[in-house]
Short mmCIF file of C-alpha atoms (C1' of nucleotides) in Angstrom, two decimals:
data_model
loop_
_atom_site.label_atom_id
_atom_site.label_comp_id
_atom_site.label_asym_id
_atom_site.label_seq_id
_atom_site.Cartn_x
_atom_site.Cartn_y
_atom_site.Cartn_z
CA MET A 1 134.32 210.01 241.18
CA GLU A 2 137.23 212.22 240.89
CA GLN A 3 140.29 210.02 240.38
CA ASN A 4 142.64 212.39 239.28
CA ILE A 5 144.94 210.01 237.42
CA ILE A 6 146.99 210.81 234.56
CA VAL A 7 146.39 208.20 231.89
CA SER A 8 149.12 208.04 228.85
CA VAL A 9 150.92 205.72 226.57
CA ASP A 10 154.66 205.17 225.86
CA VAL A 11 156.36 203.09 223.23
CA VAL A 12 159.54 201.49 222.87
CA LEU A 13 160.27 201.47 219.21
CA PHE A 14 163.25 199.07 218.51
CA THR A 15 165.30 198.85 215.37
CA LEU A 16 168.64 197.16 214.45
CA SER A 17 171.11 199.47 213.13
CA GLU A 18 175.05 198.96 212.67
CA GLY A 19 174.50 195.46 214.07
CA GLN A 20 173.17 196.49 217.33
CA LEU A 21 169.54 196.54 219.03
CA LYS A 22 168.53 200.35 219.36
CA ILE A 23 165.51 202.24 220.67
CA VAL A 24 164.14 205.63 219.48
CA LEU A 25 164.31 208.52 221.98
CA LEU A 26 163.29 212.02 221.58
CA ARG A 27 163.69 215.37 223.34
CA ARG A 28 160.72 216.51 225.28
CA GLU A 29 159.20 219.51 224.19
CA ARG A 30 157.28 220.23 227.41
CA ASP A 31 157.54 220.24 230.99
CA PRO A 32 158.23 218.34 233.11
CA TYR A 33 161.71 217.01 231.95
CA ALA A 34 161.52 219.63 229.00
CA GLY A 35 164.53 219.03 226.84
CA GLN A 36 165.28 215.81 227.98
CA LEU A 37 165.58 212.55 226.18
CA ALA A 38 162.60 210.21 226.92
CA LEU A 39 160.42 207.65 225.39
CA PRO A 40 157.80 208.74 222.77
CA GLY A 41 154.63 208.99 224.73
CA GLY A 42 151.54 211.13 225.14
CA TYR A 43 148.10 211.26 226.85
CA ILE A 44 145.24 209.04 226.05
CA HIS A 45 142.61 211.10 224.14
CA ALA A 46 139.30 209.68 225.35
CA ASP A 47 137.52 211.66 222.57
CA LYS A 48 139.77 210.65 219.75
CA ASP A 49 141.20 206.97 220.62
CA ARG A 50 139.37 203.93 220.21
CA ASP A 51 141.54 202.21 222.78
CA SER A 52 144.75 202.40 224.22
CA LEU A 53 146.47 200.59 221.09
CA ALA A 54 145.05 203.44 219.06
CA SER A 55 146.50 205.87 221.21
CA ALA A 56 150.01 204.34 220.82
CA GLU A 57 149.68 204.30 217.21
CA ARG A 58 148.65 207.91 217.18
CA VAL A 59 151.32 208.76 219.39
CA LEU A 60 154.15 206.88 217.14
CA LEU A 61 152.72 208.47 214.25
CA ASN A 62 152.91 212.14 215.45
CA LYS A 63 156.26 211.75 217.20
CA THR A 64 158.06 209.51 214.72
CA GLY A 65 156.19 209.69 211.75
CA LEU A 66 155.63 206.12 210.96
CA VAL A 67 152.89 203.44 211.35
CA SER A 68 154.63 200.22 212.82
CA PRO A 69 153.87 197.01 211.37
CA TYR A 70 154.21 195.37 214.55
CA LEU A 71 152.99 197.16 217.89
CA GLU A 72 152.16 195.26 221.01
CA GLN A 73 151.11 196.05 224.44
CA LEU A 74 154.05 195.34 226.75
CA TYR A 75 152.96 196.21 230.49
CA THR A 76 151.33 198.88 232.61
CA PHE A 77 153.18 201.10 234.93
CA SER A 78 151.56 203.18 237.59
CA GLY A 79 151.74 204.77 240.96
CA GLY A 80 151.82 208.07 242.78
CA VAL A 81 155.78 208.51 242.17
CA ARG A 82 156.63 208.05 238.80
CA ASP A 83 155.49 211.51 237.42
CA PRO A 84 156.09 214.55 239.39
CA ARG A 85 152.52 215.77 238.12
CA GLY A 86 150.80 213.27 240.43
CA TRP A 87 149.38 209.73 240.27
CA SER A 88 149.75 208.45 236.78
CA LEU A 89 149.33 205.38 234.66
CA SER A 90 150.92 204.73 231.49
CA VAL A 91 150.06 201.70 229.21
CA ALA A 92 153.64 200.74 227.59
CA TYR A 93 153.65 199.32 224.13
CA TYR A 94 156.67 198.01 222.13
CA ALA A 95 157.06 198.26 218.36
CA LEU A 96 159.79 196.64 215.78
CA VAL A 97 160.50 198.45 212.56
CA HIS A 98 163.13 198.05 209.86
CA GLU A 99 165.83 200.71 210.08
CA SER A 100 164.75 202.12 206.67
CA LEU A 101 161.43 203.40 208.02
CA LEU A 102 163.13 205.77 210.59
CA VAL A 103 163.88 208.46 208.08
CA PRO A 104 165.38 211.54 209.90
CA ASP A 105 162.76 214.49 209.59
CA ALA A 106 163.67 218.36 210.12
CA GLU A 107 160.39 218.32 211.89
CA LEU A 108 160.60 214.99 214.03
CA ARG A 109 163.75 214.89 215.89
CA PHE A 110 164.35 211.74 217.21
CA GLU A 111 167.57 209.87 218.03
CA LEU A 112 168.61 206.05 218.12
CA TRP A 113 170.33 204.60 221.13
CA PRO A 114 171.82 201.25 221.49
CA VAL A 115 169.81 199.23 224.12
CA ALA A 116 172.86 198.36 225.82
CA ALA A 117 173.72 202.21 226.39
CA VAL A 118 170.51 204.03 227.20
CA PRO A 119 171.07 207.03 229.18
CA ASP A 120 169.26 207.96 232.26
CA LEU A 121 165.63 208.77 231.31
CA PRO A 122 162.89 210.57 233.19
CA PHE A 123 160.00 208.95 234.90
CA ASP A 124 160.23 205.17 235.18
CA HIS A 125 161.41 205.01 231.47
CA ASN A 126 164.58 202.92 232.23
CA ARG A 127 162.44 200.44 233.69
CA ILE A 128 159.98 200.36 230.64
CA VAL A 129 162.81 199.99 228.13
CA ASP A 130 164.44 197.11 230.29
CA HIS A 131 160.99 195.42 230.46
CA ALA A 132 160.74 195.98 226.79
CA ALA A 133 164.04 194.36 225.95
CA LYS A 134 163.72 191.65 228.33
CA ARG A 135 160.17 190.82 226.53
CA LEU A 136 161.81 191.15 223.07
CA ARG A 137 164.60 188.77 223.93
CA ASP A 138 162.50 186.00 225.50
CA LYS A 139 159.95 186.14 223.03
CA SER A 140 162.47 185.89 220.09
CA THR A 141 163.66 182.63 221.50
CA TYR A 142 160.49 180.95 220.63
CA THR A 143 158.72 183.20 218.13
CA SER A 144 159.06 184.85 214.76
CA LEU A 145 159.15 188.43 216.08
CA PRO A 146 162.64 189.09 215.04
CA CYS A 147 161.44 189.21 211.27
CA HIS A 148 159.96 192.77 211.92
CA LEU A 149 163.36 194.20 212.43
CA LEU A 150 164.14 192.91 208.65
CA PRO A 151 162.87 194.65 205.40
CA GLU A 152 160.22 192.95 203.32
CA LEU A 153 162.54 190.76 201.75
CA PHE A 154 165.81 189.22 203.25
CA THR A 155 167.76 185.97 203.27
CA LEU A 156 168.12 183.42 205.82
CA THR A 157 171.64 184.63 206.67
CA GLU A 158 170.24 187.90 207.55
CA LEU A 159 167.49 186.35 209.58
CA GLN A 160 169.94 184.29 211.43
CA GLN A 161 172.17 187.36 212.26
CA THR A 162 169.07 189.30 213.43
CA TYR A 163 168.29 186.33 215.82
CA GLU A 164 172.05 186.51 216.88
CA HIS A 165 171.98 190.17 217.43
CA ILE A 166 168.93 190.04 219.56
CA LEU A 167 169.83 186.99 221.65
CA GLY A 168 173.40 187.73 221.83
CA VAL A 169 174.44 184.06 220.80
CA ALA A 170 175.82 182.32 217.94
CA LEU A 171 173.69 179.99 216.16
CA ASP A 172 174.60 177.13 213.81
CA LYS A 173 173.63 177.77 210.46
CA SER A 174 172.63 174.44 209.70
CA VAL A 175 170.20 174.00 212.48
CA PHE A 176 168.89 177.32 212.16
CA ARG A 177 168.16 176.24 208.29
CA ARG A 178 166.73 172.92 209.36
CA LYS A 179 164.33 174.47 211.73
CA LEU A 180 162.90 177.35 210.35
CA PRO A 181 161.31 175.89 207.24
CA GLU A 182 159.52 173.43 209.29
CA LEU A 183 157.48 176.27 211.34
CA ASP A 184 156.64 177.64 207.70
CA PHE A 185 156.21 181.16 208.60
CA LEU A 186 158.43 182.06 205.80
CA GLU A 187 157.88 181.78 202.28
CA ALA A 188 160.67 181.78 199.37
CA VAL A 189 160.04 184.68 196.76
CA PRO A 190 160.18 183.04 193.51
CA ASP A 191 163.01 184.52 191.35
CA ALA A 192 163.95 186.95 194.06
CA ILE A 193 167.72 186.54 194.60
CA ARG A 194 170.04 188.52 196.48
CA GLN A 195 173.05 189.40 194.38
CA GLY A 196 176.39 190.25 196.03
CA LYS A 197 180.16 189.77 195.65
CA HIS A 198 179.67 186.23 195.99
CA ARG A 199 177.09 183.36 195.74
CA PRO A 200 173.84 184.62 195.36
CA ALA A 201 170.97 184.06 198.07
CA GLN A 202 167.28 183.06 198.01
CA LEU A 203 165.13 185.87 199.43
CA TYR A 204 162.27 185.07 201.68
CA ARG A 205 159.41 187.07 203.18
CA LEU A 206 156.96 186.83 206.14
CA ARG A 207 154.03 184.92 205.20
CA PRO A 208 151.35 187.51 205.35
CA ASP A 209 149.31 185.40 207.47
CA ARG A 210 151.90 184.53 209.76
CA ARG A 211 152.91 187.69 211.34
CA LEU A 212 153.73 186.13 214.66
CA THR A 213 154.41 182.25 214.88
CA ILE A 214 154.97 180.48 218.03
CA PHE A 215 157.32 177.84 217.93
CA ASP A 216 156.93 174.76 220.29
CA LYS A 217 160.73 174.50 220.18
CA THR A 218 163.60 177.13 220.93
CA VAL A 219 165.11 178.54 217.89
CA MET B 1 143.84 218.17 231.11
CA GLU B 2 140.38 216.53 231.55
CA GLN B 3 140.57 213.28 230.23
CA ASN B 4 137.33 211.77 231.77
CA ILE B 5 138.86 208.09 231.92
CA ILE B 6 137.35 205.54 234.38
CA VAL B 7 140.49 203.59 235.58
CA SER B 8 139.88 200.37 237.49
CA VAL B 9 141.43 197.02 238.10
CA ASP B 10 139.77 193.60 237.53
CA VAL B 11 141.00 190.32 238.92
CA VAL B 12 140.65 186.75 237.67
CA LEU B 13 141.32 184.51 240.57
CA PHE B 14 141.56 181.00 239.74
CA THR B 15 141.47 177.81 242.11
CA LEU B 16 141.23 174.09 241.57
CA SER B 17 138.01 172.51 242.49
CA GLU B 18 136.57 169.17 242.14
CA GLY B 19 139.20 168.60 239.39
CA GLN B 20 138.25 171.44 237.37
CA LEU B 21 139.78 174.81 236.94
CA LYS B 22 137.22 177.54 238.33
CA ILE B 23 137.51 181.42 238.84
CA VAL B 24 135.71 183.52 241.30
CA LEU B 25 132.69 185.58 240.35
CA LEU B 26 130.41 187.86 242.43
CA ARG B 27 127.17 189.50 242.23
CA ARG B 28 127.46 193.24 241.31
CA GLU B 29 126.10 195.40 244.24
CA ARG B 30 125.82 198.48 242.17
CA ASP B 31 125.00 199.79 238.80
CA PRO B 32 125.91 199.41 235.93
CA TYR B 33 124.53 195.64 235.93
CA ALA B 34 123.88 195.60 239.69
CA GLY B 35 122.97 192.09 240.57
CA GLN B 36 124.94 190.43 237.86
CA LEU B 37 127.73 188.04 237.98
CA ALA B 38 131.05 189.68 237.09
CA LEU B 39 134.91 189.59 238.17
CA PRO B 40 136.07 191.03 241.22
CA GLY B 41 136.95 194.84 240.41
CA GLY B 42 137.08 198.28 241.44
CA TYR B 43 138.39 201.97 240.99
CA ILE B 44 141.77 202.76 241.56
CA HIS B 45 142.10 205.02 244.35
CA ALA B 46 145.05 207.46 243.78
CA ASP B 47 145.19 208.73 247.21
CA LYS B 48 145.08 205.19 248.84
CA ASP B 49 146.85 202.61 246.28
CA ARG B 50 150.59 202.89 245.74
CA ASP B 51 150.06 201.50 242.39
CA SER B 52 147.79 199.36 240.33
CA LEU B 53 148.96 196.14 242.09
CA ALA B 54 148.08 197.59 245.59
CA SER B 55 144.68 198.44 243.77
CA ALA B 56 144.37 194.80 242.93
CA GLU B 57 145.39 193.48 246.27
CA ARG B 58 142.77 195.87 247.95
CA VAL B 59 140.23 194.72 245.68
CA LEU B 60 140.84 191.16 246.21
CA LEU B 61 140.95 191.56 250.05
CA ASN B 62 137.75 193.67 250.29
CA LYS B 63 135.81 191.30 247.88
CA THR B 64 136.85 187.94 248.82
CA GLY B 65 138.60 188.58 251.91
CA LEU B 66 142.08 186.84 250.95
CA VAL B 67 145.57 187.85 250.22
CA SER B 68 146.67 185.83 247.20
CA PRO B 69 150.26 184.42 247.33
CA TYR B 70 150.37 184.72 243.56
CA LEU B 71 149.12 187.85 241.70
CA GLU B 72 150.31 188.96 238.55
CA GLN B 73 149.43 191.66 236.02
CA LEU B 74 147.64 190.12 232.82
CA TYR B 75 146.95 192.66 230.50
CA THR B 76 145.23 196.29 230.15
CA PHE B 77 141.90 196.56 228.42
CA SER B 78 140.58 199.99 227.46
CA GLY B 79 138.22 201.77 225.09
CA GLY B 80 135.07 203.59 224.53
CA VAL B 81 132.69 201.08 224.46
CA ARG B 82 133.44 198.43 227.20
CA ASP B 83 131.67 200.25 229.97
CA PRO B 84 128.40 202.32 229.51
CA ARG B 85 129.67 205.14 231.91
CA GLY B 86 132.19 206.10 229.28
CA TRP B 87 135.72 205.56 228.00
CA SER B 88 137.51 203.28 230.66
CA LEU B 89 140.65 201.66 231.36
CA SER B 90 140.96 198.46 233.35
CA VAL B 91 144.33 196.64 234.55
CA ALA B 92 143.60 193.07 234.60
CA TYR B 93 145.27 190.79 237.12
CA TYR B 94 145.18 187.10 237.53
CA ALA B 95 145.67 185.33 240.98
CA LEU B 96 146.20 181.64 241.86
CA VAL B 97 145.10 180.26 245.23
CA HIS B 98 144.33 176.99 246.81
CA GLU B 99 140.57 176.09 247.31
CA SER B 100 141.13 176.08 251.21
CA LEU B 101 141.57 179.89 251.11
CA LEU B 102 138.12 180.41 249.55
CA VAL B 103 136.14 180.25 252.72
CA PRO B 104 132.42 181.06 252.11
CA ASP B 105 131.57 183.90 254.09
CA ALA B 106 128.01 185.47 255.10
CA GLU B 107 129.39 188.73 254.20
CA LEU B 108 131.54 188.00 251.09
CA ARG B 109 129.05 186.22 248.60
CA PHE B 110 131.17 184.84 245.82
CA GLU B 111 130.60 181.84 243.51
CA LEU B 112 133.05 179.39 242.06
CA TRP B 113 132.59 178.74 238.17
CA PRO B 114 134.23 176.27 236.02
CA VAL B 115 136.48 178.20 233.42
CA ALA B 116 134.99 175.74 230.81
CA ALA B 117 131.39 177.08 231.64
CA VAL B 118 131.59 180.91 232.42
CA PRO B 119 128.39 182.47 231.98
CA ASP B 120 127.85 185.75 230.15
CA LEU B 121 129.44 188.39 231.99
CA PRO B 122 129.22 192.22 231.66
CA PHE B 123 131.73 194.59 230.38
CA ASP B 124 134.29 192.54 228.20
CA HIS B 125 134.96 190.49 231.38
CA ASN B 126 134.37 187.25 229.00
CA ARG B 127 137.45 188.56 227.28
CA ILE B 128 139.65 189.04 230.12
CA VAL B 129 138.81 185.57 231.52
CA ASP B 130 139.63 184.00 228.23
CA HIS B 131 142.94 186.18 228.30
CA ALA B 132 143.74 184.89 231.66
CA ALA B 133 142.92 181.18 231.17
CA LYS B 134 145.11 181.30 227.94
CA ARG B 135 148.04 182.90 229.93
CA LEU B 136 147.74 180.45 232.68
CA ARG B 137 147.67 177.56 230.32
CA ASP B 138 150.42 178.77 228.25
CA LYS B 139 152.85 179.78 231.21
CA SER B 140 152.09 176.34 232.94
CA THR B 141 153.81 174.52 229.97
CA TYR B 142 157.25 176.04 231.01
CA THR B 143 157.03 177.33 234.57
CA SER B 144 156.23 176.23 238.03
CA LEU B 145 153.00 178.44 238.12
CA PRO B 146 150.60 175.60 238.79
CA CYS B 147 152.04 175.11 242.50
CA HIS B 148 150.33 178.11 243.68
CA LEU B 149 146.92 176.24 243.25
CA LEU B 150 148.07 173.59 245.69
CA PRO B 151 148.27 173.74 249.48
CA GLU B 152 151.60 174.47 250.86
CA LEU B 153 152.65 170.63 251.18
CA PHE B 154 151.65 168.36 248.38
CA THR B 155 152.77 165.01 246.62
CA LEU B 156 154.40 164.82 243.32
CA THR B 157 151.42 162.95 241.87
CA GLU B 158 148.93 165.96 243.20
CA LEU B 159 151.30 168.41 241.37
CA GLN B 160 151.28 166.24 238.11
CA GLN B 161 147.60 166.00 238.28
CA THR B 162 147.43 169.88 238.74
CA TYR B 163 149.27 170.25 235.63
CA GLU B 164 147.09 167.87 233.81
CA HIS B 165 144.01 169.44 234.74
CA ILE B 166 145.25 173.03 233.60
CA LEU B 167 146.91 171.67 230.47
CA GLY B 168 144.21 169.14 229.89
CA VAL B 169 146.66 166.43 228.75
CA ALA B 170 147.86 163.31 230.58
CA LEU B 171 151.68 163.30 231.27
CA ASP B 172 153.83 160.43 231.80
CA LYS B 173 154.58 160.02 235.49
CA SER B 174 158.37 158.69 235.25
CA VAL B 175 159.12 161.58 232.62
CA PHE B 176 157.48 164.03 235.21
CA ARG B 177 159.18 162.98 238.19
CA ARG B 178 162.48 162.85 236.19
CA LYS B 179 162.18 166.41 234.93
CA LEU B 180 160.88 168.42 237.97
CA PRO B 181 163.84 167.62 240.47
CA GLU B 182 166.24 168.97 238.07
CA LEU B 183 164.42 172.28 237.88
CA ASP B 184 164.86 172.24 241.82
CA PHE B 185 162.01 174.67 242.59
CA LEU B 186 160.67 172.00 244.89
CA GLU B 187 162.23 170.61 248.24
CA ALA B 188 161.13 167.43 249.91
CA VAL B 189 159.78 168.27 253.44
CA PRO B 190 161.77 165.82 255.67
CA ASP B 191 159.47 163.55 257.76
CA ALA B 192 156.46 164.97 255.82
CA ILE B 193 154.56 161.97 254.57
CA ARG B 194 151.13 161.86 253.27
CA GLN B 195 149.43 158.90 254.62
CA GLY B 196 146.57 157.25 252.71
CA LYS B 197 144.85 153.80 252.18
CA HIS B 198 147.98 152.90 250.34
CA ARG B 199 151.66 153.60 250.12
CA PRO B 200 152.51 156.56 251.76
CA ALA B 201 153.82 159.84 249.60
CA GLN B 202 156.68 162.12 250.10
CA LEU B 203 155.35 165.64 250.71
CA TYR B 204 156.93 168.57 248.82
CA ARG B 205 156.69 172.12 248.99
CA LEU B 206 157.79 175.13 246.87
CA ARG B 207 161.07 176.54 247.56
CA PRO B 208 160.37 180.07 249.00
CA ASP B 209 162.89 181.87 246.79
CA ARG B 210 161.41 180.13 243.63
CA ARG B 211 158.18 181.28 243.67
CA LEU B 212 158.00 181.27 239.94
CA THR B 213 160.55 179.14 238.06
CA ILE B 214 160.94 179.21 234.23
CA PHE B 215 161.92 176.11 232.68
CA ASP B 216 163.92 175.89 229.55
CA LYS B 217 162.01 172.91 228.44
CA THR B 218 158.35 171.97 228.43
CA VAL B 219 156.75 170.13 231.17
"C1'" DG C 1 147.82 136.89 249.74
"C1'" DT C 2 145.23 141.15 246.59
"C1'" DA C 3 144.49 146.08 245.48
"C1'" DA C 4 146.24 150.43 244.89
"C1'" DT C 5 149.18 153.92 244.71
"C1'" DA C 6 154.19 155.55 245.04
"C1'" DG C 7 158.41 155.55 243.03
"C1'" DT C 8 162.26 153.75 239.49
"C1'" DG C 9 164.80 151.37 235.34
"C1'" DT C 10 165.33 150.72 230.68
"C1'" DC C 11 164.71 150.91 225.70
"C1'" DT C 12 164.08 153.51 221.65
"C1'" DG C 13 163.29 157.25 218.26
"C1'" DT C 14 163.57 161.94 217.45
"C1'" DG C 15 166.07 165.79 216.90
"C1'" DA C 16 169.67 169.58 218.50
"C1'" DG C 17 174.20 170.43 218.14
"C1'" DA C 18 178.78 170.05 215.89
"C1'" DC C 19 181.16 170.18 211.91
"C1'" DA C 20 182.59 168.64 207.28
"C1'" DC C 21 181.20 168.96 202.99
"C1'" DT C 22 179.30 170.67 198.36
"C1'" DA C 23 177.49 174.60 195.39
"C1'" DT C 24 177.78 179.01 193.07
"C1'" DG C 25 179.19 183.24 192.41
"C1'" DG C 26 183.15 187.28 191.80
"C1'" DT C 27 187.71 188.56 190.87
"C1'" DA D 1 192.54 179.21 189.98
"C1'" DC D 2 191.03 180.92 194.82
"C1'" DC D 3 188.01 183.36 197.86
"C1'" DA D 4 183.70 184.18 200.28
"C1'" DT D 5 179.22 183.22 201.05
"C1'" DA D 6 174.90 180.08 200.04
"C1'" DG D 7 173.45 175.87 201.53
"C1'" DT D 8 173.42 170.68 202.66
"C1'" DG D 9 174.64 165.75 204.85
"C1'" DT D 10 175.97 163.13 208.41
"C1'" DC D 11 177.50 161.62 212.97
"C1'" DT D 12 176.69 161.86 217.83
"C1'" DC D 13 174.71 162.46 222.22
"C1'" DA D 14 171.04 163.70 225.05
"C1'" DC D 15 166.57 163.28 226.28
"C1'" DA D 16 161.23 162.92 225.77
"C1'" DG D 17 158.17 159.06 225.67
"C1'" DA D 18 156.60 154.56 226.34
"C1'" DC D 19 156.05 151.29 229.49
"C1'" DA D 20 157.56 147.65 232.59
"C1'" DC D 21 159.14 146.93 236.64
"C1'" DT D 22 159.74 147.28 242.02
"C1'" DA D 23 158.24 149.38 246.78
"C1'" DT D 24 155.17 149.92 250.52
"C1'" DT D 25 150.82 150.57 252.63
"C1'" DA D 26 145.89 148.93 253.78
"C1'" DC D 27 142.81 145.16 253.77
#
DNA sequence: GTAATAGTGTCTGTGAGACACTATGGT
DNA sequence: ACCATAGTGTCTCACAGACACTATTAC
């Protein structure tokens, strides 16, 4: 049963920075494509990893130093031509984190690139990024997914802007505020008020038991 | 780079029979679990298969003798405990065919089981079936997916009944007929009329360029 | 004629969208 | 006082749902 298949995971790690959707890329340390920017990825270790999700968590921790609160399997890419080493299969995941978790580190050198301007990547990583961005956008139209790009506490205006940045369209404030509470995946944090130059705003957080709420309507 | 991972594909093949959603199961010829009912599946052959989709097509052809007009990747299942032979990874696919394509064959012995009453299956095949059924139901609420369970030509009433069988709810005839044409994934076949005991019905077919139409509303 | 299925017309309530409005802070 | 942002009220149009209606066949 000699299959000679290279089995790995790759992770598309999204964050929102400077009002743009961005992903984490890092310079490959080894061949093939040593020195080039690519997605965080690595072999599945059958001796260490419970399953491919655990592999993705391990890769993410090793390469970016973080544990993502949201990590979901995206799609599996495979074939004989995607990796010069031979027939390969990669289970792709995508993750969402708030920018503050991406602390620059001398050891872990990663870069943030806008999804709209990702450079040419080795393997079929551009295809993976496109697939992930489409999934994120599609799923954001009918789920609470964008919450995971925000810090733990956030205002409704910030949440609305997050949806707008991902979807690329302006949303009506009144409509947005009417719909979201009905879906009750948010809870107002008592006495938590965002102070600013103007009228203070109520802070909300994602209900712990509602990490991904699916709406029956579009947002 | 000795990974010792068993890499395979499994296929959940759906059809509609006797007004019920059913799947194809077959008796395993080899160990492990020889003689037991399980999903059609097999190793990925790196020397033969272009990618895992090609593996799924080959497995389907070998085990059921058919080429499915609709075949989509479902999810990848993996881990150290799902197969007694060791750490394994299976890319699961699901397919939809009209009942007429499932011709019983002396060589290829497969059985049709209602999704609502699938027996205990080896590996994590019950989980795969559940995942596939959920995907089919979810996706049927906002896409033209159920078309693929019908023959090439069908009436609007048959299409409506197909949606009803999958979704498990009754739909209003008038609403259904108002919505579907707007989505123009169907075309009326000129002079093709279904004759029966009563008023004849116009026959439709899926537009070849619209194999999977995604609605912006629910059906 | 009746029965049965195909296919259409019409009313109504809900809710998305548009947008004007009020509220509350800083300066 | 004014500005900026937070947050709400209200009108309208579109459309899903309900259901009654017409149309066309077999008998």
